[in-house]
Amino acid sequence: MDALDALLGRSSAPRLTDPAPQGDARERIFRAALRAPDHGRLRPWRFLVVEGQQRERLGDALACAMQARDPQTDEGVLAKLRGNPLRAPLVLLMAARISEHPKVPAIEQQLSVACAAQCILLAAHAEGFGGIWRSGAIAWSPELHAALGLAADEQLMGFLYIGTPAAAAPRPPEAALTDHFRAWIAP
Ligand SMILES: Cc1cc2nc3c(=O)[nH]c(=O)nc-3n(C[C@H](O)[C@H](O)[C@H](O)COP(=O)(O)O)c2cc1C
C-alpha cells in the first residue's frame, strides 16, 4: 500500500476479530514501531504482547486494579473490564520506559511511544489489519501499574487492540485544514 494511502485511509476499528497478524506481517508491524522519532535514541518503547488466554488474565488485572481503586465498584463494571481484552485477538500494552537524560525529558519519551503507537496502527492497516488505541478510566492509575507488574521506570500509555476489522469502519467526518493550520505571524 502506498504510504499516503495508508496515512489518509486509516481509521480505527472498534470491532476486531481473528486473525491477528502473524509471521512476517506481524514482524513488519512491530518493526514499524521501532522507527518512531526518538530523541537521544533512548528507545523508550515497551510493548507487552497479550494474546490467547493471557487476555483473560489481563481482564482479571483490569478488574483487580479497579477494585483496588474503588472497592465499591459495581460487579457489572468489573465484568465489563474482565471482558475488554477479548475484544481483539491481539492486545499490546504500551509503556514508556523513562530514562533520566539531561536533554530528553519524560514527556518526549512518552511522545515517542505515542508515535510508535501510530506507526503500529498505520502498519497494521497497510498489512490489511485494523486496530484501535484505547485507554479507559483506570489506564493511568498506580493500581493498574501494579496489577500489570510493570517496572518502576515504565509508564503505561494505553492499549492497542489489533486484529481483523469485523466491519468496514465508517469514514470519519472531513476536518477543515483551516481549523487546524494557520500561518504564524510574529506578534
Ligand atoms: C491516548 C488515546 C486514548 C484513547 N482511548 C480511547 C478509549 O479508551 N476508547 C475509545 O473508544 N477510543 C479511545 N481513543 C480514540 C480511538 O483510538 C480513535 O482514535 C477514535 O475512535 C477515532 O477514530 P479514528 O482513529 O478512526 O479517527 C483514544 C485515543 C488516544 C490517542
CSV table of N, CA, C and O in Angstrom, one decimal, residues 62 81 84 87 132-140 144 156-161:
chain,number,residue,atom,x,y,z
A,62,LEU,N,-7.3,-5.9,35.1
A,62,LEU,CA,-8.0,-4.7,34.9
A,62,LEU,C,-9.1,-4.6,36.1
A,62,LEU,O,-9.2,-3.5,36.7
A,81,LEU,N,-14.9,-4.9,32.5
A,81,LEU,CA,-13.4,-4.8,32.4
A,81,LEU,C,-12.8,-6.1,32.1
A,81,LEU,O,-11.8,-6.2,31.3
A,84,ASN,N,-13.0,-6.8,28.4
A,84,ASN,CA,-12.5,-5.8,27.5
A,84,ASN,C,-11.4,-6.4,26.6
A,84,ASN,O,-11.4,-6.2,25.4
A,87,ARG,N,-11.9,-8.2,23.2
A,87,ARG,CA,-12.4,-7.5,22.0
A,87,ARG,C,-11.5,-7.6,20.8
A,87,ARG,O,-11.9,-7.1,19.7
A,132,ILE,N,-7.2,-0.3,17.2
A,132,ILE,CA,-7.7,0.9,17.9
A,132,ILE,C,-6.9,1.1,19.1
A,132,ILE,O,-6.5,0.1,19.8
A,133,TRP,N,-6.6,2.4,19.5
A,133,TRP,CA,-5.9,2.7,20.7
A,133,TRP,C,-7.0,3.0,21.7
A,133,TRP,O,-7.9,3.9,21.5
A,134,ARG,N,-6.9,2.3,22.9
A,134,ARG,CA,-7.9,2.5,23.9
A,134,ARG,C,-7.1,2.8,25.2
A,134,ARG,O,-6.0,2.4,25.4
A,135,SER,N,-7.8,3.5,26.1
A,135,SER,CA,-7.2,3.7,27.4
A,135,SER,C,-8.2,3.2,28.5
A,135,SER,O,-8.2,2.1,28.9
A,136,GLY,N,-9.1,4.1,28.9
A,136,GLY,CA,-10.1,3.7,30.0
A,136,GLY,C,-9.8,4.4,31.3
A,136,GLY,O,-8.7,4.9,31.5
A,137,ALA,N,-10.8,4.3,32.2
A,137,ALA,CA,-10.7,5.1,33.4
A,137,ALA,C,-9.5,4.8,34.3
A,137,ALA,O,-9.0,5.7,35.0
A,138,ILE,N,-9.1,3.6,34.3
A,138,ILE,CA,-8.0,3.2,35.2
A,138,ILE,C,-6.7,3.1,34.5
A,138,ILE,O,-5.7,2.7,35.2
A,139,ALA,N,-6.6,3.5,33.2
A,139,ALA,CA,-5.4,3.3,32.5
A,139,ALA,C,-4.2,4.0,33.1
A,139,ALA,O,-3.0,3.5,33.0
A,140,TRP,N,-4.4,5.1,33.7
A,140,TRP,CA,-3.2,5.9,34.3
A,140,TRP,C,-3.1,5.7,35.8
A,140,TRP,O,-2.3,6.4,36.4
A,144,LEU,N,-3.4,0.0,38.4
A,144,LEU,CA,-3.2,-0.9,37.2
A,144,LEU,C,-1.7,-1.1,37.0
A,144,LEU,O,-1.4,-2.2,36.6
A,156,LEU,N,2.5,3.2,31.8
A,156,LEU,CA,1.5,2.7,30.8
A,156,LEU,C,1.0,3.8,30.0
A,156,LEU,O,0.6,4.9,30.5
A,157,MET,N,0.9,3.6,28.6
A,157,MET,CA,0.5,4.7,27.7
A,157,MET,C,-0.9,4.3,27.1
A,157,MET,O,-1.4,5.1,26.3
A,158,GLY,N,-1.3,3.1,27.3
A,158,GLY,CA,-2.6,2.7,26.8
A,158,GLY,C,-2.5,1.3,26.2
A,158,GLY,O,-1.5,0.6,26.4
A,159,PHE,N,-3.6,0.9,25.5
A,159,PHE,CA,-3.7,-0.4,24.9
A,159,PHE,C,-4.0,-0.3,23.4
A,159,PHE,O,-4.8,0.5,23.0
A,160,LEU,N,-3.2,-1.1,22.7
A,160,LEU,CA,-3.6,-1.2,21.2
A,160,LEU,C,-4.2,-2.5,21.0
A,160,LEU,O,-3.7,-3.6,21.3
A,161,TYR,N,-5.5,-2.4,20.5
A,161,TYR,CA,-6.2,-3.6,20.1
A,161,TYR,C,-6.0,-3.8,18.6
A,161,TYR,O,-6.2,-2.9,17.8
